[in-house]
């Protein structure tokens, strides 16, 4: 069978003679080509009368706007943002690029910078299509119900919370048990502020009431605002007299979610995956050395995640029969949300601004990767 290129060359060789021939001669030429190539007669006639291509084929559509150089810079920025989705990356891109330039990580000319910042969400998705990585893992849950004081600790859906004011947090534990939930292993205590998305984490030796309580007091000092409310699941590590009396004496609202309703704690459950599991995985951690490394990592994430990683908040849900449309606000980092909050005092804002200006997000990312690699190497 002849190749497409050979067929074209054969037709081109007969074209001058065909165009000058009479009707009988043209029929004979068409028959010869048909016999040699197996092409349809009408197709051969159409190609004989088609105009010659005087110049190379030009792909239809608009001229390419974003060059490989711009896309390579986008990919680098995307990697430094830890593979952020385009809906979070787009609103944060200008701020992040400016920070990278100030830290001497990027040097962009005006045209390249203008092209990079003008990209839409859909364009970012298209440019990153080949570079995307998808990971999906699941693990075990180690929550056991606590019955003590349940009737004294209200379920949050019936308790008024000011979710626009910083200080109302959700807390939860992440078990580092590997494939087996028996025996003793480390836990990560995660606390997330609902208004700003500010998240803190600490590794604790077990899920006893005392270890959980002591870990929570450490996290309380890391938040840039006082804790006004705590919402937990129904595990005995939280539903106990120790935490209940502490919240009562410090005028902290203490509530719990409904049993077996993880969506009641959607904020902290999401952080359990995005902040803990994506960084340390699902391996089993049991030793003091691993605990120290985890806490060193969480101190780095304290700055990296809260100052340089934007989050989106669900604003509204619109239901149309069985279809639900979710509307989110503009992606901003917890740091930005704290700075823009009118209820925060000026002194706290100035301290955060000074801290933000002194840090290099790429250096923090490199430190995070170093500790993550050490933790996973020891675990395996």
CSV table of C-alpha atoms in Angstrom, one decimal:
chain,number,residue,atom,x,y,z
A,1,UNK,CA,0.0,0.0,0.0
A,2,UNK,CA,1.3,3.4,-1.0
A,3,UNK,CA,1.9,6.0,1.7
A,4,UNK,CA,0.1,9.3,1.8
A,5,UNK,CA,3.2,11.1,0.8
A,6,UNK,CA,3.8,8.8,-2.2
A,7,UNK,CA,0.2,9.3,-3.4
A,8,UNK,CA,0.6,13.1,-3.2
A,9,UNK,CA,3.8,13.0,-5.2
A,10,UNK,CA,2.2,10.8,-7.8
A,11,UNK,CA,-0.7,13.2,-8.2
A,12,UNK,CA,1.6,16.2,-8.4
A,13,UNK,CA,3.6,14.5,-11.2
A,14,UNK,CA,0.5,14.0,-13.3
A,15,UNK,CA,-1.0,17.4,-12.5
A,16,UNK,CA,0.6,19.5,-15.3
A,17,UNK,CA,-0.3,16.9,-18.0
A,18,UNK,CA,-3.8,16.5,-16.6
A,19,UNK,CA,-4.6,20.2,-16.6
A,20,UNK,CA,-3.6,20.5,-20.4
A,21,UNK,CA,-5.3,17.2,-21.5
A,22,UNK,CA,-8.7,16.8,-23.2
A,23,UNK,CA,-11.6,14.9,-21.7
A,24,UNK,CA,-10.5,11.4,-22.9
A,25,UNK,CA,-6.9,11.9,-21.8
A,26,UNK,CA,-8.0,13.1,-18.4
A,27,UNK,CA,-10.2,10.0,-17.9
A,28,UNK,CA,-7.2,7.8,-18.8
A,29,UNK,CA,-4.9,9.6,-16.3
A,30,UNK,CA,-7.5,9.4,-13.5
A,31,UNK,CA,-7.9,5.6,-14.2
A,32,UNK,CA,-4.1,5.1,-14.0
A,33,UNK,CA,-3.8,7.0,-10.7
A,34,UNK,CA,-6.8,5.1,-9.3
A,35,UNK,CA,-5.3,1.7,-10.2
A,36,UNK,CA,-2.0,2.7,-8.7
A,37,UNK,CA,-3.3,4.2,-5.4
A,38,UNK,CA,-6.7,2.7,-4.9
A,39,UNK,CA,-8.1,6.2,-4.3
A,40,UNK,CA,-11.7,7.3,-5.2
A,41,UNK,CA,-12.0,8.9,-8.6
A,42,UNK,CA,-13.7,12.0,-7.2
A,43,UNK,CA,-10.9,12.5,-4.6
A,44,UNK,CA,-8.3,12.3,-7.4
A,45,UNK,CA,-10.1,14.9,-9.5
A,46,UNK,CA,-10.5,17.2,-6.5
A,47,UNK,CA,-6.8,17.0,-5.7
A,48,UNK,CA,-5.9,17.6,-9.4
A,49,UNK,CA,-7.9,20.9,-9.3
A,50,UNK,CA,-6.8,22.0,-5.8
A,51,UNK,CA,-4.5,25.0,-5.7
A,52,UNK,CA,-0.9,24.3,-5.0
A,53,UNK,CA,0.5,25.2,-1.6
A,54,UNK,CA,2.9,28.0,-2.1
A,55,UNK,CA,3.9,28.2,1.5
A,56,UNK,CA,4.1,25.9,4.6
A,57,UNK,CA,0.9,24.9,6.3
A,58,UNK,CA,-0.2,27.3,8.9
A,59,UNK,CA,-2.2,26.0,11.9
A,60,UNK,CA,-5.6,27.8,12.1
A,61,UNK,CA,-6.5,29.9,15.1
A,62,UNK,CA,-4.9,32.6,17.1
A,63,UNK,CA,-1.1,33.0,17.3
A,64,UNK,CA,0.4,31.3,20.4
A,65,UNK,CA,0.6,33.8,23.2
A,66,UNK,CA,2.3,31.9,26.0
A,67,UNK,CA,5.8,30.7,25.0
A,68,UNK,CA,7.6,27.7,26.4
A,69,UNK,CA,9.7,30.1,28.5
A,70,UNK,CA,6.6,31.5,30.2
A,71,UNK,CA,5.1,28.1,30.7
A,72,UNK,CA,8.4,26.8,32.3
A,73,UNK,CA,8.3,29.7,34.7
A,74,UNK,CA,4.7,29.0,35.6
A,75,UNK,CA,5.6,25.3,36.2
A,76,UNK,CA,8.5,26.4,38.5
A,77,UNK,CA,6.2,28.8,40.5
A,78,UNK,CA,3.6,26.0,40.7
A,79,UNK,CA,6.2,23.6,42.1
A,80,UNK,CA,7.3,26.2,44.7
A,81,UNK,CA,3.6,26.5,45.6
A,82,UNK,CA,3.5,22.8,46.2
A,83,UNK,CA,1.3,22.0,43.2
A,84,UNK,CA,-1.5,24.3,44.1
A,85,UNK,CA,-4.8,24.1,42.1
A,86,UNK,CA,-5.3,26.9,39.6
A,87,UNK,CA,-8.3,28.4,41.4
A,88,UNK,CA,-6.1,29.0,44.4
A,89,UNK,CA,-2.9,29.8,42.5
A,90,UNK,CA,-4.4,32.5,40.2
A,91,UNK,CA,-5.5,35.0,43.0
A,92,UNK,CA,-2.2,34.4,44.8
A,93,UNK,CA,0.1,34.5,41.8
A,94,UNK,CA,0.9,38.2,41.8
A,95,UNK,CA,1.7,38.2,45.6
A,96,UNK,CA,3.8,35.0,45.3
A,97,UNK,CA,5.8,36.2,42.3
A,98,UNK,CA,6.5,39.5,44.0
A,99,UNK,CA,7.7,37.6,47.1
A,100,UNK,CA,9.9,35.3,45.0
A,101,UNK,CA,11.4,38.3,43.3
A,102,UNK,CA,12.2,40.0,46.6
A,103,UNK,CA,13.9,36.8,47.8
A,104,UNK,CA,16.0,36.7,44.6
A,105,UNK,CA,14.3,33.4,43.5
A,106,UNK,CA,12.9,34.9,40.2
A,107,UNK,CA,14.2,37.5,37.8
A,108,UNK,CA,11.5,38.4,35.2
A,109,UNK,CA,11.4,41.0,32.5
A,110,UNK,CA,8.3,43.1,32.3
A,111,UNK,CA,6.8,41.3,29.3
A,112,UNK,CA,7.2,37.8,30.8
A,113,UNK,CA,5.8,39.0,34.1
A,114,UNK,CA,2.8,40.6,32.4
A,115,UNK,CA,2.1,37.4,30.5
A,116,UNK,CA,2.4,35.2,33.6
A,117,UNK,CA,0.1,37.4,35.7
A,118,UNK,CA,-2.5,37.7,32.9
A,119,UNK,CA,-3.1,34.0,32.7
A,120,UNK,CA,-6.7,33.0,33.5
A,121,UNK,CA,-7.6,29.9,35.6
A,122,UNK,CA,-8.4,27.9,32.5
A,123,UNK,CA,-5.1,28.9,30.8
A,124,UNK,CA,-3.1,27.9,33.9
A,125,UNK,CA,-4.9,24.5,33.8
A,126,UNK,CA,-4.0,24.0,30.1
A,127,UNK,CA,-0.4,25.1,30.6
A,128,UNK,CA,0.1,22.7,33.6
A,129,UNK,CA,-1.8,19.8,32.0
A,130,UNK,CA,1.4,17.8,31.2
A,131,UNK,CA,3.1,18.6,34.5
A,132,UNK,CA,0.3,17.6,36.9
A,133,UNK,CA,0.8,14.8,39.4
A,134,UNK,CA,-2.1,13.1,41.2
A,135,UNK,CA,-1.8,11.2,44.4
A,136,UNK,CA,-4.6,9.4,46.3
A,137,UNK,CA,-4.2,7.4,49.5
A,138,UNK,CA,-6.4,6.3,52.4
A,139,UNK,CA,-5.7,5.2,55.9
A,140,UNK,CA,-7.3,4.1,59.2
A,141,UNK,CA,-9.4,6.0,61.7
A,142,UNK,CA,-8.6,5.5,65.4
A,143,UNK,CA,-11.5,7.5,67.0
A,144,UNK,CA,-13.3,5.8,69.9
A,145,UNK,CA,-16.4,7.4,71.4
A,146,UNK,CA,-16.3,9.2,74.7
A,147,UNK,CA,-19.5,9.2,76.7
A,148,UNK,CA,-18.3,11.3,79.7
A,149,UNK,CA,-19.9,14.8,79.9
A,150,UNK,CA,-21.6,14.4,76.5
A,151,UNK,CA,-24.8,15.8,77.8
A,152,UNK,CA,-23.0,18.8,79.2
A,153,UNK,CA,-21.1,19.6,75.9
A,154,UNK,CA,-23.6,21.0,73.3
A,155,UNK,CA,-23.5,20.0,69.7
A,156,UNK,CA,-22.2,22.9,67.7
A,157,UNK,CA,-25.0,23.2,65.1
A,158,UNK,CA,-27.3,24.4,68.0
A,159,UNK,CA,-24.7,26.7,69.5
A,160,UNK,CA,-24.1,30.2,68.0
A,161,UNK,CA,-20.6,30.6,66.8
A,162,UNK,CA,-19.1,33.8,65.3
A,163,UNK,CA,-17.4,32.1,62.4
A,164,UNK,CA,-16.2,35.5,60.9
A,165,UNK,CA,-14.2,36.3,64.0
A,166,UNK,CA,-10.8,34.6,64.5
A,167,UNK,CA,-10.5,32.3,67.4
A,168,UNK,CA,-13.1,29.6,66.9
A,169,UNK,CA,-11.2,26.4,66.1
A,170,UNK,CA,-11.9,22.8,65.2
A,171,UNK,CA,-9.6,20.1,66.6
A,172,UNK,CA,-8.9,16.5,65.6
A,173,UNK,CA,-6.4,13.7,65.9
A,174,UNK,CA,-4.6,12.0,63.1
A,175,UNK,CA,-3.3,8.4,63.8
A,176,UNK,CA,0.1,7.4,62.6
A,177,UNK,CA,-0.6,3.7,62.9
A,178,UNK,CA,0.4,2.4,59.5
A,179,UNK,CA,-1.6,-0.7,58.5
A,180,UNK,CA,-2.3,-1.8,62.1
A,181,UNK,CA,-4.2,0.2,64.7
A,182,UNK,CA,-3.1,-2.1,67.6
A,183,UNK,CA,-0.4,-1.1,70.0
A,184,UNK,CA,0.9,2.4,70.8
A,185,UNK,CA,1.9,5.0,68.1
A,186,UNK,CA,2.1,8.7,67.6
A,187,UNK,CA,-0.8,11.0,66.8
A,188,UNK,CA,-0.9,14.5,65.3
A,189,UNK,CA,-3.2,17.0,66.9
A,190,UNK,CA,-4.6,19.4,64.3
A,191,UNK,CA,-6.3,22.7,65.1
A,192,UNK,CA,-7.9,24.9,62.4
A,193,UNK,CA,-9.4,28.3,62.8
A,194,UNK,CA,-12.7,28.6,60.9
A,195,UNK,CA,-12.6,32.3,60.0
A,196,UNK,CA,-9.0,32.5,58.7
A,197,UNK,CA,-8.0,28.9,57.9
A,198,UNK,CA,-5.0,29.3,60.2
A,199,UNK,CA,-3.8,25.7,61.1
A,200,UNK,CA,-1.5,24.4,63.7
A,201,UNK,CA,-0.2,20.9,64.3
A,202,UNK,CA,1.8,19.0,67.0
A,203,UNK,CA,2.8,15.4,67.4
A,204,UNK,CA,1.9,13.7,70.7
A,205,UNK,CA,2.9,10.3,72.1
A,206,UNK,CA,-0.6,8.9,72.4
A,207,UNK,CA,-4.2,9.9,72.5
A,208,UNK,CA,-4.6,10.0,76.3
A,209,UNK,CA,-6.5,12.9,77.8
A,210,UNK,CA,-3.3,14.4,79.4
A,211,UNK,CA,-1.2,14.2,76.2
A,212,UNK,CA,-4.0,15.7,74.1
A,213,UNK,CA,-4.6,18.5,76.6
A,214,UNK,CA,-0.9,19.4,76.8
A,215,UNK,CA,-0.6,19.4,73.1
A,216,UNK,CA,-3.6,21.7,72.7
A,217,UNK,CA,-2.1,24.2,75.2
A,218,UNK,CA,1.1,24.3,73.1
A,219,UNK,CA,-0.9,25.0,69.9
A,220,UNK,CA,-2.9,27.7,71.7
A,221,UNK,CA,0.2,29.8,72.1
A,222,UNK,CA,1.1,29.5,68.4
A,223,UNK,CA,-2.1,31.1,67.1
A,224,UNK,CA,-1.8,34.8,66.6
A,225,UNK,CA,-5.1,35.4,68.3
A,226,UNK,CA,-6.8,34.1,71.5
A,227,UNK,CA,-8.9,30.9,71.3
A,228,UNK,CA,-12.5,31.8,71.8
A,229,UNK,CA,-14.2,28.4,71.0
A,230,UNK,CA,-13.2,24.8,70.5
A,231,UNK,CA,-15.1,22.2,68.6
A,232,UNK,CA,-14.1,18.5,68.7
A,233,UNK,CA,-15.4,15.1,67.7
A,234,UNK,CA,-16.9,12.7,70.3
A,235,UNK,CA,-13.7,10.9,71.2
A,236,UNK,CA,-12.8,10.4,74.8
A,237,UNK,CA,-9.5,12.2,74.3
A,238,UNK,CA,-11.6,15.4,74.0
A,239,UNK,CA,-14.8,14.7,75.8
A,240,UNK,CA,-13.4,14.6,79.3
A,241,UNK,CA,-13.4,16.7,82.5
A,242,UNK,CA,-9.9,18.0,82.0
A,243,UNK,CA,-10.6,19.9,78.8
A,244,UNK,CA,-14.2,20.7,79.9
A,245,UNK,CA,-13.1,22.4,83.1
A,246,UNK,CA,-10.2,24.2,81.3
A,247,UNK,CA,-12.6,25.7,78.7
A,248,UNK,CA,-15.1,26.6,81.4
A,249,UNK,CA,-12.5,28.4,83.6
A,250,UNK,CA,-11.0,30.3,80.6
A,251,UNK,CA,-14.4,31.3,79.2
A,252,UNK,CA,-13.8,29.2,76.0
A,253,UNK,CA,-16.9,27.9,74.2
A,254,UNK,CA,-16.6,24.1,74.0
A,255,UNK,CA,-18.8,22.2,71.6
A,256,UNK,CA,-18.8,18.8,69.8
A,257,UNK,CA,-19.9,17.6,66.4
A,258,UNK,CA,-22.7,15.0,65.9
A,259,UNK,CA,-21.6,11.4,66.2
A,260,UNK,CA,-20.6,9.8,62.9
A,261,UNK,CA,-21.0,13.1,61.0
A,262,UNK,CA,-17.5,14.0,59.7
A,263,UNK,CA,-18.9,16.9,57.6
A,264,UNK,CA,-19.6,18.7,60.9
A,265,UNK,CA,-15.8,19.1,61.2
A,266,UNK,CA,-15.2,19.6,57.5
A,267,UNK,CA,-12.5,22.4,58.1
A,268,UNK,CA,-10.2,20.3,60.2
A,269,UNK,CA,-10.9,17.0,58.4
A,270,UNK,CA,-9.7,18.7,55.2
A,271,UNK,CA,-6.5,19.9,56.9
A,272,UNK,CA,-5.8,16.4,58.2
A,273,UNK,CA,-5.3,15.4,54.6
A,274,UNK,CA,-3.8,18.5,53.0
A,275,UNK,CA,-1.4,19.4,55.9
A,276,UNK,CA,-0.6,16.1,57.6
A,277,UNK,CA,-1.2,13.2,55.2
A,278,UNK,CA,0.3,14.8,52.1
A,279,UNK,CA,3.5,15.6,54.1
A,280,UNK,CA,4.1,12.5,56.2
A,281,UNK,CA,1.9,9.9,54.6
A,282,UNK,CA,0.4,6.9,56.3
A,283,UNK,CA,3.4,5.2,57.8
A,284,UNK,CA,3.6,4.0,61.4
A,285,UNK,CA,5.5,6.3,63.8
A,286,UNK,CA,6.3,5.2,67.4
A,287,UNK,CA,9.6,6.6,68.5
A,288,UNK,CA,10.7,9.8,70.3
A,289,UNK,CA,13.0,10.5,67.4
A,290,UNK,CA,10.1,10.4,64.9
A,291,UNK,CA,8.1,12.6,67.3
A,292,UNK,CA,10.9,15.2,67.4
A,293,UNK,CA,11.2,15.2,63.6
A,294,UNK,CA,7.4,15.6,63.2
A,295,UNK,CA,7.3,18.6,65.5
A,296,UNK,CA,10.3,20.1,63.7
A,297,UNK,CA,8.4,19.7,60.5
A,298,UNK,CA,5.2,21.2,62.0
A,299,UNK,CA,7.2,24.3,63.1
A,300,UNK,CA,8.2,24.9,59.5
A,301,UNK,CA,4.7,24.3,58.3
A,302,UNK,CA,3.5,26.8,60.9
A,303,UNK,CA,5.2,29.5,58.7
A,304,UNK,CA,4.9,27.9,55.2
A,305,UNK,CA,1.3,26.9,55.3
A,306,UNK,CA,-0.2,29.9,57.2
A,307,UNK,CA,1.8,32.7,55.5
A,308,UNK,CA,2.3,31.4,51.9
A,309,UNK,CA,-0.5,29.0,51.1
A,310,UNK,CA,-3.9,30.5,50.1
A,311,UNK,CA,-7.1,28.8,51.1
A,312,UNK,CA,-10.7,29.2,49.7
A,313,UNK,CA,-13.8,29.4,51.9
A,314,UNK,CA,-17.2,28.1,51.0
A,315,UNK,CA,-19.5,31.1,50.8
A,316,UNK,CA,-22.8,29.7,49.5
A,317,UNK,CA,-24.5,26.5,48.2
A,318,UNK,CA,-27.1,26.7,45.5
A,319,UNK,CA,-29.3,23.7,45.0
A,320,UNK,CA,-31.1,23.0,41.8
A,321,UNK,CA,-33.0,19.7,42.1
A,322,UNK,CA,-30.2,17.1,42.7
A,323,UNK,CA,-27.4,19.4,41.5
A,324,UNK,CA,-25.5,21.5,44.1
A,325,UNK,CA,-23.4,24.5,43.0
A,326,UNK,CA,-20.7,25.6,45.5
A,327,UNK,CA,-19.5,29.2,45.5
A,328,UNK,CA,-16.2,30.0,47.1
A,329,UNK,CA,-14.5,33.3,48.0
A,330,UNK,CA,-11.3,34.6,46.5
A,331,UNK,CA,-8.3,32.4,47.6
A,332,UNK,CA,-6.2,34.2,50.3
A,333,UNK,CA,-3.6,32.9,52.7
A,334,UNK,CA,-4.5,32.7,56.4
A,335,UNK,CA,-1.9,35.5,57.0
A,336,UNK,CA,-3.8,37.8,54.6
A,337,UNK,CA,-7.1,37.0,56.2
A,338,UNK,CA,-5.8,37.9,59.6
A,339,UNK,CA,-4.2,41.1,58.3
A,340,UNK,CA,-7.5,42.1,56.6
A,341,UNK,CA,-9.6,41.3,59.6
A,342,UNK,CA,-10.8,44.5,61.3
A,343,UNK,CA,-11.1,42.7,64.7
A,344,UNK,CA,-7.4,42.0,65.0
A,345,UNK,CA,-5.2,44.4,66.9
A,346,UNK,CA,-2.5,46.5,65.2
A,347,UNK,CA,0.4,45.0,67.2
A,348,UNK,CA,-0.4,41.5,66.2
A,349,UNK,CA,-0.7,42.5,62.5
A,350,UNK,CA,2.7,44.3,62.7
A,351,UNK,CA,4.4,41.3,64.1
A,352,UNK,CA,2.9,39.1,61.4
A,353,UNK,CA,4.0,41.5,58.6
A,354,UNK,CA,7.5,41.6,60.0
A,355,UNK,CA,7.6,37.8,60.1
A,356,UNK,CA,6.3,37.5,56.6
A,357,UNK,CA,8.9,40.0,55.2
A,358,UNK,CA,11.7,38.1,56.8
A,359,UNK,CA,10.9,34.7,55.4
A,360,UNK,CA,11.8,33.0,52.1
A,361,UNK,CA,9.0,30.6,51.0
A,362,UNK,CA,11.4,28.5,48.8
A,363,UNK,CA,13.8,28.1,51.7
A,364,UNK,CA,11.0,27.0,53.9
A,365,UNK,CA,9.9,24.5,51.2
A,366,UNK,CA,13.4,23.1,51.0
A,367,UNK,CA,13.5,22.6,54.8
A,368,UNK,CA,10.1,21.0,54.7
A,369,UNK,CA,11.2,18.5,52.0
A,370,UNK,CA,14.4,17.8,54.0
A,371,UNK,CA,12.4,16.9,57.2
A,372,UNK,CA,9.8,15.0,55.2
A,373,UNK,CA,12.5,12.8,53.6
A,374,UNK,CA,14.1,12.1,57.0
A,375,UNK,CA,10.8,11.1,58.5
A,376,UNK,CA,9.9,8.8,55.7
A,377,UNK,CA,13.4,7.3,55.6
A,378,UNK,CA,13.3,6.4,59.3
A,379,UNK,CA,9.7,5.0,59.1
A,380,UNK,CA,10.7,2.6,56.3
